[in-house]
PDB file of N, CA, C and O in Angstrom:
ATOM      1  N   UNK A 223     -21.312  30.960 -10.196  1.00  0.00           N
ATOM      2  CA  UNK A 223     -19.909  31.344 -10.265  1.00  0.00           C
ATOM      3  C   UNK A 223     -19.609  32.442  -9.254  1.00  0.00           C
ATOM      4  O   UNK A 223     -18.619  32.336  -8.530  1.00  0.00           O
ATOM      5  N   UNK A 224     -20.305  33.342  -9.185  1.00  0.00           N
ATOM      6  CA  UNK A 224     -20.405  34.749  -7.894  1.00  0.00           C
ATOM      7  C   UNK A 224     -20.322  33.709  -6.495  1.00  0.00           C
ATOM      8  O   UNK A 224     -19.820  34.206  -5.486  1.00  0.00           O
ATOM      9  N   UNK A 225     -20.702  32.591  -6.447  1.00  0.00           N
ATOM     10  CA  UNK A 225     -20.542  32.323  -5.108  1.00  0.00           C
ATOM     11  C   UNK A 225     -19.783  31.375  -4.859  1.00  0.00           C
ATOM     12  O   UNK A 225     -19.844  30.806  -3.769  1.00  0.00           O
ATOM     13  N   UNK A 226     -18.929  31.015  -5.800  1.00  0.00           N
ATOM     14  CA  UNK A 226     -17.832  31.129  -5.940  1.00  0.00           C
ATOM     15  C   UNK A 226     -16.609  31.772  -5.325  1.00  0.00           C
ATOM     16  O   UNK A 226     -15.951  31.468  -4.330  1.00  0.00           O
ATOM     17  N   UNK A 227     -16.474  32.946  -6.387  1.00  0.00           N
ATOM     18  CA  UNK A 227     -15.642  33.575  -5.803  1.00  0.00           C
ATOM     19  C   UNK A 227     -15.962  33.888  -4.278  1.00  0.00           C
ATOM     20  O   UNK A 227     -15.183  33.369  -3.477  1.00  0.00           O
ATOM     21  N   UNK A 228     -17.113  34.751  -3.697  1.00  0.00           N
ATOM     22  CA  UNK A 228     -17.812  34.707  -2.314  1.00  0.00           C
ATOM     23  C   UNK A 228     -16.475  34.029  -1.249  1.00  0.00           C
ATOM     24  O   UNK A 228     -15.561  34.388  -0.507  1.00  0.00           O
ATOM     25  N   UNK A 229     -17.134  32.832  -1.800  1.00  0.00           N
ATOM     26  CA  UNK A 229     -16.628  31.735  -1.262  1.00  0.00           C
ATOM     27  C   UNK A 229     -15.058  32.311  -0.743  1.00  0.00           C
ATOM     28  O   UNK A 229     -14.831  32.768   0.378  1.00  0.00           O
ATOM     29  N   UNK A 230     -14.133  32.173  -1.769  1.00  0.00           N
ATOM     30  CA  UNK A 230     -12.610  32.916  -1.683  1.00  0.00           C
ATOM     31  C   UNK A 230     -12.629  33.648  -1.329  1.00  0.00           C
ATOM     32  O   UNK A 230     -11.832  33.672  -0.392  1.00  0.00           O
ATOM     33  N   UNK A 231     -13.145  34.560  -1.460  1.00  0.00           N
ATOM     34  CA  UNK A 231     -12.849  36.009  -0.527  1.00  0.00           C
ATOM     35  C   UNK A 231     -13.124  36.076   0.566  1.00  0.00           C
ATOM     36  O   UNK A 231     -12.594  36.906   1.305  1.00  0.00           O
ATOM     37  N   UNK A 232     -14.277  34.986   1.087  1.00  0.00           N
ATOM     38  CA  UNK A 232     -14.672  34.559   2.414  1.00  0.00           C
ATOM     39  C   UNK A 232     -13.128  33.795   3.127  1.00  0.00           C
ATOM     40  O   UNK A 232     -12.362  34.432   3.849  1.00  0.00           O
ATOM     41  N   UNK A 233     -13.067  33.370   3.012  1.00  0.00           N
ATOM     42  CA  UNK A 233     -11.437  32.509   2.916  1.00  0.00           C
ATOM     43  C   UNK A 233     -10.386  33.176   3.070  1.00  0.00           C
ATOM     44  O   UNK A 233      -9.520  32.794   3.857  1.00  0.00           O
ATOM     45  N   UNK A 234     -10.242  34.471   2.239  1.00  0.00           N
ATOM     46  CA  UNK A 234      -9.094  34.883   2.366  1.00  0.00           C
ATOM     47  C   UNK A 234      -9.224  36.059   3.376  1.00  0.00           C
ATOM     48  O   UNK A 234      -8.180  36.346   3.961  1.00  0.00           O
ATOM     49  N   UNK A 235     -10.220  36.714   3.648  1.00  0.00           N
ATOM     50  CA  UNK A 235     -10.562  37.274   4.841  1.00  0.00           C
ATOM     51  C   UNK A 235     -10.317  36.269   6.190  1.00  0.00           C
ATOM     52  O   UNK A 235      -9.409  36.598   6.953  1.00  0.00           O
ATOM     53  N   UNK A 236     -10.752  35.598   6.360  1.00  0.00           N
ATOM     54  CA  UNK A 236     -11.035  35.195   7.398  1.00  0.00           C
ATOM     55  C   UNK A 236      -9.311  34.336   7.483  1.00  0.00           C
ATOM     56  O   UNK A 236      -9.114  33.924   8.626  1.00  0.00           O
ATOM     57  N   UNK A 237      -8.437  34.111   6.762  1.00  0.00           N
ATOM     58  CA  UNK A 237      -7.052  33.844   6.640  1.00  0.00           C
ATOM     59  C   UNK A 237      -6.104  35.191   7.261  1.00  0.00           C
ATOM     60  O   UNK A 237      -5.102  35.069   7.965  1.00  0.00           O
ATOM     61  N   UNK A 238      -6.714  36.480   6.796  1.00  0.00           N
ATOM     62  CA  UNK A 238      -5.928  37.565   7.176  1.00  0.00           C
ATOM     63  C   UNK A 238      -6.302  37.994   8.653  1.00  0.00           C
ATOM     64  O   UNK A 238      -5.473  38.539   9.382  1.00  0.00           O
ATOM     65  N   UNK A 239      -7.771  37.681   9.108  1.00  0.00           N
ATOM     66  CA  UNK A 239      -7.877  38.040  10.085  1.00  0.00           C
ATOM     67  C   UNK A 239      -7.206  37.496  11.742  1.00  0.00           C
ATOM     68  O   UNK A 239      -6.932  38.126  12.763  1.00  0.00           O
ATOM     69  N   UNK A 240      -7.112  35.769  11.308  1.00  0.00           N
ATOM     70  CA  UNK A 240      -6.210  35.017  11.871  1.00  0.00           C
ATOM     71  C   UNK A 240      -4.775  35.136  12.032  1.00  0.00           C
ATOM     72  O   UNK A 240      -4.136  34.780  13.021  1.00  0.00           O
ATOM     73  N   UNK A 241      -4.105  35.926  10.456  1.00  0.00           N
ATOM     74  CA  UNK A 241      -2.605  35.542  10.776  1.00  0.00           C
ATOM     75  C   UNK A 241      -2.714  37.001  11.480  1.00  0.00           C
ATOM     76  O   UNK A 241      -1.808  36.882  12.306  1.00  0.00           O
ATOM     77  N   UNK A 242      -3.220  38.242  11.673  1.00  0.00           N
ATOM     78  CA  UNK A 242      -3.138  39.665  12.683  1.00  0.00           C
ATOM     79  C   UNK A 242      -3.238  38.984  13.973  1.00  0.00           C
ATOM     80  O   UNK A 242      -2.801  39.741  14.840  1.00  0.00           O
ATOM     81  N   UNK A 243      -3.646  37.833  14.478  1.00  0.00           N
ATOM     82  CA  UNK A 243      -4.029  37.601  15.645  1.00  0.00           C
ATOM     83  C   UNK A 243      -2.380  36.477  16.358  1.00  0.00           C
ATOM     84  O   UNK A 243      -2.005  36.260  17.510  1.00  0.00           O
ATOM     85  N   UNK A 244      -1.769  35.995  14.873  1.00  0.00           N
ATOM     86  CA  UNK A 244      -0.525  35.352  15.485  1.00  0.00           C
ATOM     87  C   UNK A 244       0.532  35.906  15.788  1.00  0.00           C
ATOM     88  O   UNK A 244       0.998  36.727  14.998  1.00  0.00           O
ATOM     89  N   UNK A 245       1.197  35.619  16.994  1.00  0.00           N
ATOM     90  CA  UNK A 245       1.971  36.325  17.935  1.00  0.00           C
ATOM     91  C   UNK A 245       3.452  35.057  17.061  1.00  0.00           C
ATOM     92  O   UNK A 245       3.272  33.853  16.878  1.00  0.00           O
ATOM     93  N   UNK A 246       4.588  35.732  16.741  1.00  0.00           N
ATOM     94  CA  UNK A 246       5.412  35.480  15.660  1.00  0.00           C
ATOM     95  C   UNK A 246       6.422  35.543  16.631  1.00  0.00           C
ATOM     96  O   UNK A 246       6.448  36.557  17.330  1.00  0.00           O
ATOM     97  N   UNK A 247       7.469  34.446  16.864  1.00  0.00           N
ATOM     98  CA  UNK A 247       8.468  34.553  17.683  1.00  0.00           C
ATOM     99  C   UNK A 247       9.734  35.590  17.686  1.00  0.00           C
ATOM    100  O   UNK A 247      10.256  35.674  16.575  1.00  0.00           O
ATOM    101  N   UNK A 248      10.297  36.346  18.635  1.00  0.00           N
ATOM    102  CA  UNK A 248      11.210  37.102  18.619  1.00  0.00           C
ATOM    103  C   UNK A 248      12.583  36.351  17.979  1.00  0.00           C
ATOM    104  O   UNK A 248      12.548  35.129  17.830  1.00  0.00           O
ATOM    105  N   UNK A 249      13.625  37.005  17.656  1.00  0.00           N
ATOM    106  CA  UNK A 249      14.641  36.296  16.675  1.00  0.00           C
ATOM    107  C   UNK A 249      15.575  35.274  17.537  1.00  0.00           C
ATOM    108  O   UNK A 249      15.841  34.153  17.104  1.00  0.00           O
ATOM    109  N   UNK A 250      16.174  35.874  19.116  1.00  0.00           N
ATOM    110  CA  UNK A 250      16.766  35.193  19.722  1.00  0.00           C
ATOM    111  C   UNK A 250      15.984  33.524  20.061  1.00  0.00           C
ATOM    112  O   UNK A 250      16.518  32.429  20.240  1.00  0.00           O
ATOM    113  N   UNK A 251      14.428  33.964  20.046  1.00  0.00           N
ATOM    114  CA  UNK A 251      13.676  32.517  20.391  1.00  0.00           C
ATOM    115  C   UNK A 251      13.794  31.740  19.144  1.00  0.00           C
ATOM    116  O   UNK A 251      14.004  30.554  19.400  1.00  0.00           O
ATOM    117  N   UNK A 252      13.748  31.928  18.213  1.00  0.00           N
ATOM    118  CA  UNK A 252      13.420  31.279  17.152  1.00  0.00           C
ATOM    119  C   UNK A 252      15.174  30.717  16.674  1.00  0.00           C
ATOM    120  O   UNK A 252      15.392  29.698  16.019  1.00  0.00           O
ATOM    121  N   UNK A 253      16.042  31.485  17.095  1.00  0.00           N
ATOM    122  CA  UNK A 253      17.621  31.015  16.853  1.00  0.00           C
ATOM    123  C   UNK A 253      17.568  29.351  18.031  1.00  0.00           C
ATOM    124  O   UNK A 253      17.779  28.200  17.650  1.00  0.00           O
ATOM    125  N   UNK A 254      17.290  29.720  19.172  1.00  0.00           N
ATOM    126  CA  UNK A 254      17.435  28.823  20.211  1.00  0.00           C
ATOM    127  C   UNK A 254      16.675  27.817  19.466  1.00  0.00           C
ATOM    128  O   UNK A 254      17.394  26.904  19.061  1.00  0.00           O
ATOM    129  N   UNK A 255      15.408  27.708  19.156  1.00  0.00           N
ATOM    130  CA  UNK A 255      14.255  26.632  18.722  1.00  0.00           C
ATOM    131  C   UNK A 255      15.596  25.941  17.706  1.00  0.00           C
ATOM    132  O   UNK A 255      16.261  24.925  17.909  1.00  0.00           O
ATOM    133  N   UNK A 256      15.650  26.734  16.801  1.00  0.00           N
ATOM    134  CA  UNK A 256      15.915  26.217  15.670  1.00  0.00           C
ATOM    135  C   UNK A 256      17.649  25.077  16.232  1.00  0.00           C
ATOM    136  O   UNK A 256      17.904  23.914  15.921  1.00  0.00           O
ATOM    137  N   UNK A 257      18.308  25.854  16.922  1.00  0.00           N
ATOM    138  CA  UNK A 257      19.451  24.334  17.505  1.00  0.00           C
ATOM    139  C   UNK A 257      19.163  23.642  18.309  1.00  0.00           C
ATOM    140  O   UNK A 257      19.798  22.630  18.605  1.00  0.00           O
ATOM    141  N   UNK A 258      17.902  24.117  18.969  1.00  0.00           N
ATOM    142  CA  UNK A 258      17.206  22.542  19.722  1.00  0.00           C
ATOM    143  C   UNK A 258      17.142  21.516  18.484  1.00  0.00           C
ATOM    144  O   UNK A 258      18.059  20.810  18.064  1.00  0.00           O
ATOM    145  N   UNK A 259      15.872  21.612  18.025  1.00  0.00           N
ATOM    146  CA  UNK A 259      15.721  20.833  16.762  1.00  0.00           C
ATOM    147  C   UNK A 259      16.844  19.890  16.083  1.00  0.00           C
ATOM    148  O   UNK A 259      16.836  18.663  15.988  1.00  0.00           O
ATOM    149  N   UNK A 260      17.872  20.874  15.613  1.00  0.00           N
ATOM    150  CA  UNK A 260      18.897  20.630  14.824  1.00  0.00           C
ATOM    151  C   UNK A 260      19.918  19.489  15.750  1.00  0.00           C
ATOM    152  O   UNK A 260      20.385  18.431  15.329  1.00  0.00           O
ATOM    153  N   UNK A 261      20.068  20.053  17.038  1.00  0.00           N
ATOM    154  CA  UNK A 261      20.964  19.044  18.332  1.00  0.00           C
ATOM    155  C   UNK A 261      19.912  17.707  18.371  1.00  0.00           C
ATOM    156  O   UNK A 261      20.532  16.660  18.186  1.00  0.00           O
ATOM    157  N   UNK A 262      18.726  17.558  18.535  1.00  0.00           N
ATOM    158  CA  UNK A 262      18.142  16.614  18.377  1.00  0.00           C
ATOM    159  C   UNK A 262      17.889  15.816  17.422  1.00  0.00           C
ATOM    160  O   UNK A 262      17.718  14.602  17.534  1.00  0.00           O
ATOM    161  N   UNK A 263      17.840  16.656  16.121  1.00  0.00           N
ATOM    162  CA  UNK A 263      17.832  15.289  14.809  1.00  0.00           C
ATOM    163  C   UNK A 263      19.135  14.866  15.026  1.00  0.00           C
ATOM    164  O   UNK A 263      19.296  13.681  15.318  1.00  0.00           O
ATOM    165  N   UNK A 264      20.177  15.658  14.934  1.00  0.00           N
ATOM    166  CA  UNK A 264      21.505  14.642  15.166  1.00  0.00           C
ATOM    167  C   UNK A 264      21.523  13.679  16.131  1.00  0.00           C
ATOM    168  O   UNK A 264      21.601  12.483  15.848  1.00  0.00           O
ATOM    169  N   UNK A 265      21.449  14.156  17.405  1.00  0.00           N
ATOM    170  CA  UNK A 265      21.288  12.573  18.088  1.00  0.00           C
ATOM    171  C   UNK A 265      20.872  11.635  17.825  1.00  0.00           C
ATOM    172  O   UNK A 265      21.350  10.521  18.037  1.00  0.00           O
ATOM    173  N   UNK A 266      19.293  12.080  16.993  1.00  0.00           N
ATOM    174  CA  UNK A 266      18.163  10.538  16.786  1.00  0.00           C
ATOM    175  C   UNK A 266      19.268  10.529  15.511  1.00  0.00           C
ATOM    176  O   UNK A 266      20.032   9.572  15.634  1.00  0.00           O
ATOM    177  N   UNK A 267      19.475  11.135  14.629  1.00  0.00           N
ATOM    178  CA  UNK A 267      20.182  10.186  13.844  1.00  0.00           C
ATOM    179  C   UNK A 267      21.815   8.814  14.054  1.00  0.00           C
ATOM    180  O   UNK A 267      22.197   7.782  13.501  1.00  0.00           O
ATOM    181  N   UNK A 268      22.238   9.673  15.136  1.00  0.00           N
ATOM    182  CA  UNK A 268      23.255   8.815  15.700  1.00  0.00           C
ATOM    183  C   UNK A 268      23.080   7.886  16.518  1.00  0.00           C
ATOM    184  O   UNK A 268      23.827   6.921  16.676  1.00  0.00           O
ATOM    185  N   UNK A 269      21.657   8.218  17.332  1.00  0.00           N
ATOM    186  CA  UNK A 269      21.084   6.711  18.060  1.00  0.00           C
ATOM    187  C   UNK A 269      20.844   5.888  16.885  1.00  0.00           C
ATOM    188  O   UNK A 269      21.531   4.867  16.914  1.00  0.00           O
ATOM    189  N   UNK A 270      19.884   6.023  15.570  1.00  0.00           N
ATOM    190  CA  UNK A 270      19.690   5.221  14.693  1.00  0.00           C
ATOM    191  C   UNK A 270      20.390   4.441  13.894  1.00  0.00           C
ATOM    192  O   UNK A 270      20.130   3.379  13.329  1.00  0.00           O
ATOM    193  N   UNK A 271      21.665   5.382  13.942  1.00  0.00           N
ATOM    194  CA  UNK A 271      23.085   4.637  13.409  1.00  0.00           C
ATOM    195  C   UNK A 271      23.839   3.734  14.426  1.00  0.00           C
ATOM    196  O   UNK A 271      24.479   2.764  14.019  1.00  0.00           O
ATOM    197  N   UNK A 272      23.793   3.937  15.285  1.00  0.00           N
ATOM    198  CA  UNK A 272      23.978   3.315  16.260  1.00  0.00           C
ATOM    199  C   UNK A 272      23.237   2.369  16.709  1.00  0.00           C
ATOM    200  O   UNK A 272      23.948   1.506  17.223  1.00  0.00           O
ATOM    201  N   UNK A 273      21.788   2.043  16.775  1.00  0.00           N
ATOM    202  CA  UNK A 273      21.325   0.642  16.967  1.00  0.00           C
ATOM    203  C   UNK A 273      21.675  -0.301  15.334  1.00  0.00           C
ATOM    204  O   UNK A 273      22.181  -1.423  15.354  1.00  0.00           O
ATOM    205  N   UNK A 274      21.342   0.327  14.204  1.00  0.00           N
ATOM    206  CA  UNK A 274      21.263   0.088  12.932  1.00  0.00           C
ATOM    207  C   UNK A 274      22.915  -1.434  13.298  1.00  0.00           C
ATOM    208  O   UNK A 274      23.019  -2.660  13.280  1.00  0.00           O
ATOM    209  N   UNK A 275      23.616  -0.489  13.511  1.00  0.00           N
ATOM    210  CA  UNK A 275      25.611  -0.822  13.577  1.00  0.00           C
ATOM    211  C   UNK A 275      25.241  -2.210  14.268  1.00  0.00           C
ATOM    212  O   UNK A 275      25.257  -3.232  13.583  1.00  0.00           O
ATOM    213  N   UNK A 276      24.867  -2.258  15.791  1.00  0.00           N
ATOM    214  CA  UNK A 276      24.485  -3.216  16.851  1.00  0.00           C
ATOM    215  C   UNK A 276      23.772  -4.566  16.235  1.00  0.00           C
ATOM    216  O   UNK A 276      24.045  -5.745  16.466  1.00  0.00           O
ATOM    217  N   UNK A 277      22.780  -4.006  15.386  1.00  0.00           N
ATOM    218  CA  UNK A 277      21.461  -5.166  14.900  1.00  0.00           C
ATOM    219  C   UNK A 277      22.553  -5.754  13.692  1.00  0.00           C
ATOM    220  O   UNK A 277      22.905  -6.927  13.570  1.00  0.00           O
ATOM    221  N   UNK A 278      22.960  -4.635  12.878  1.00  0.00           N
ATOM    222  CA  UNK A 278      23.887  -5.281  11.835  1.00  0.00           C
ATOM    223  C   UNK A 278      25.032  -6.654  12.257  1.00  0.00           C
ATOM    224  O   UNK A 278      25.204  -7.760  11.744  1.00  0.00           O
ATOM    225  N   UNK A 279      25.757  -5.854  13.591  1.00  0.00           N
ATOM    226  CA  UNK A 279      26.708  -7.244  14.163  1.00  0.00           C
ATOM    227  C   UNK A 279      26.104  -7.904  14.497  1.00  0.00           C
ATOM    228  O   UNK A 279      26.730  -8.941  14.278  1.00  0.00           O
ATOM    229  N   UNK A 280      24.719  -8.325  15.182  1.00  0.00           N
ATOM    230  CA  UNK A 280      24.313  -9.411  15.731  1.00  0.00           C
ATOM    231  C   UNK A 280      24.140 -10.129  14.682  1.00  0.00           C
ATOM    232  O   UNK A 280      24.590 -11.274  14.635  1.00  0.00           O
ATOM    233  N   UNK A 281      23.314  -9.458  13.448  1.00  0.00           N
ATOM    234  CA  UNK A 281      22.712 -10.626  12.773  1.00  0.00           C
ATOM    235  C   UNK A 281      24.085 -11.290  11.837  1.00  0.00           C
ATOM    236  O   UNK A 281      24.156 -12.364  11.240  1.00  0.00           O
ATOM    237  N   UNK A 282      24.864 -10.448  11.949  1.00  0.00           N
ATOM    238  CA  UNK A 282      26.377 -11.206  11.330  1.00  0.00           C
ATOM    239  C   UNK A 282      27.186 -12.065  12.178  1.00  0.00           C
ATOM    240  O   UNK A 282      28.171 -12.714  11.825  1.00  0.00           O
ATOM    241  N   UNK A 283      26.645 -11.998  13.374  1.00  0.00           N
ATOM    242  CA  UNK A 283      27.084 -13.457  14.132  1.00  0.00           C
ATOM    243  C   UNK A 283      26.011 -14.620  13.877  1.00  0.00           C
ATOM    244  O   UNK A 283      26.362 -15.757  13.560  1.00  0.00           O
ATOM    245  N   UNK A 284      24.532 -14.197  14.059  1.00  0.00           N
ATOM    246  CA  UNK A 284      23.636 -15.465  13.729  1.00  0.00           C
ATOM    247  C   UNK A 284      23.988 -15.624  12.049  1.00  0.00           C
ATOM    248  O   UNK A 284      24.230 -16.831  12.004  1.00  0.00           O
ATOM    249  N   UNK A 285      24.099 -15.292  11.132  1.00  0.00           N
ATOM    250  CA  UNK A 285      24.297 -15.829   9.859  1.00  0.00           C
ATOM    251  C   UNK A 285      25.901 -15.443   9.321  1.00  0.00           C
ATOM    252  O   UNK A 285      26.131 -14.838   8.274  1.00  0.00           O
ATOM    253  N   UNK A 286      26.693 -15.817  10.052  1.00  0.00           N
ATOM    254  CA  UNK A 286      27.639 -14.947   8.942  1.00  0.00           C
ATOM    255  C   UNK A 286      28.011 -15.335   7.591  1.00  0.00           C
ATOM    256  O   UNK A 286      28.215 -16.530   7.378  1.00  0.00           O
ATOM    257  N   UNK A 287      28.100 -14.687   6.869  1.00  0.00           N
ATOM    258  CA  UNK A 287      28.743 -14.922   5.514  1.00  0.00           C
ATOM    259  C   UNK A 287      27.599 -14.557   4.292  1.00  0.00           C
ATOM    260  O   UNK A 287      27.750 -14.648   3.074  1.00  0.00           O
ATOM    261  N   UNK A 288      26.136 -14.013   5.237  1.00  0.00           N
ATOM    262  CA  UNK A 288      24.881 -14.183   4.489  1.00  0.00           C
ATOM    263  C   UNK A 288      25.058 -13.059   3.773  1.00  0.00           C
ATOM    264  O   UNK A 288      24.220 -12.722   2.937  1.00  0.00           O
TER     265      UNK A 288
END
């Protein structure tokens, strides 16, 4: 059971010693990141709605009424 715990505390050391070593983005970078992202899911979602719309009319000309 002692090596066990060991174990965790081994873990959580070696967790703290890593996050002292991460360099954490300044606020203006992390504003910009964050409406990249956001401008881009919207597009892919409006390309997706947008082929979705396209495939929908075609296949309602090959079958209509289906």
């Amino acid at each position: 059971m002692k090596k066990f715990f060991g174990k965790i505390e081994s873990y959580y050391r070696d967790v703290m010693t890593e996050m002292r070593k991460t360099s954490w983005p300044k606020r203006n970078e992390l504003s910009g990141h964050t409406l990249i992202t956001l401008l881009a899911s919207v597009v892919l979602a409006l390309f997706i709605f947008g082929a979705d719309r396209v495939i929908s009319f075609i296949l309602d000309l090959i079958y209509p009424g289906a």
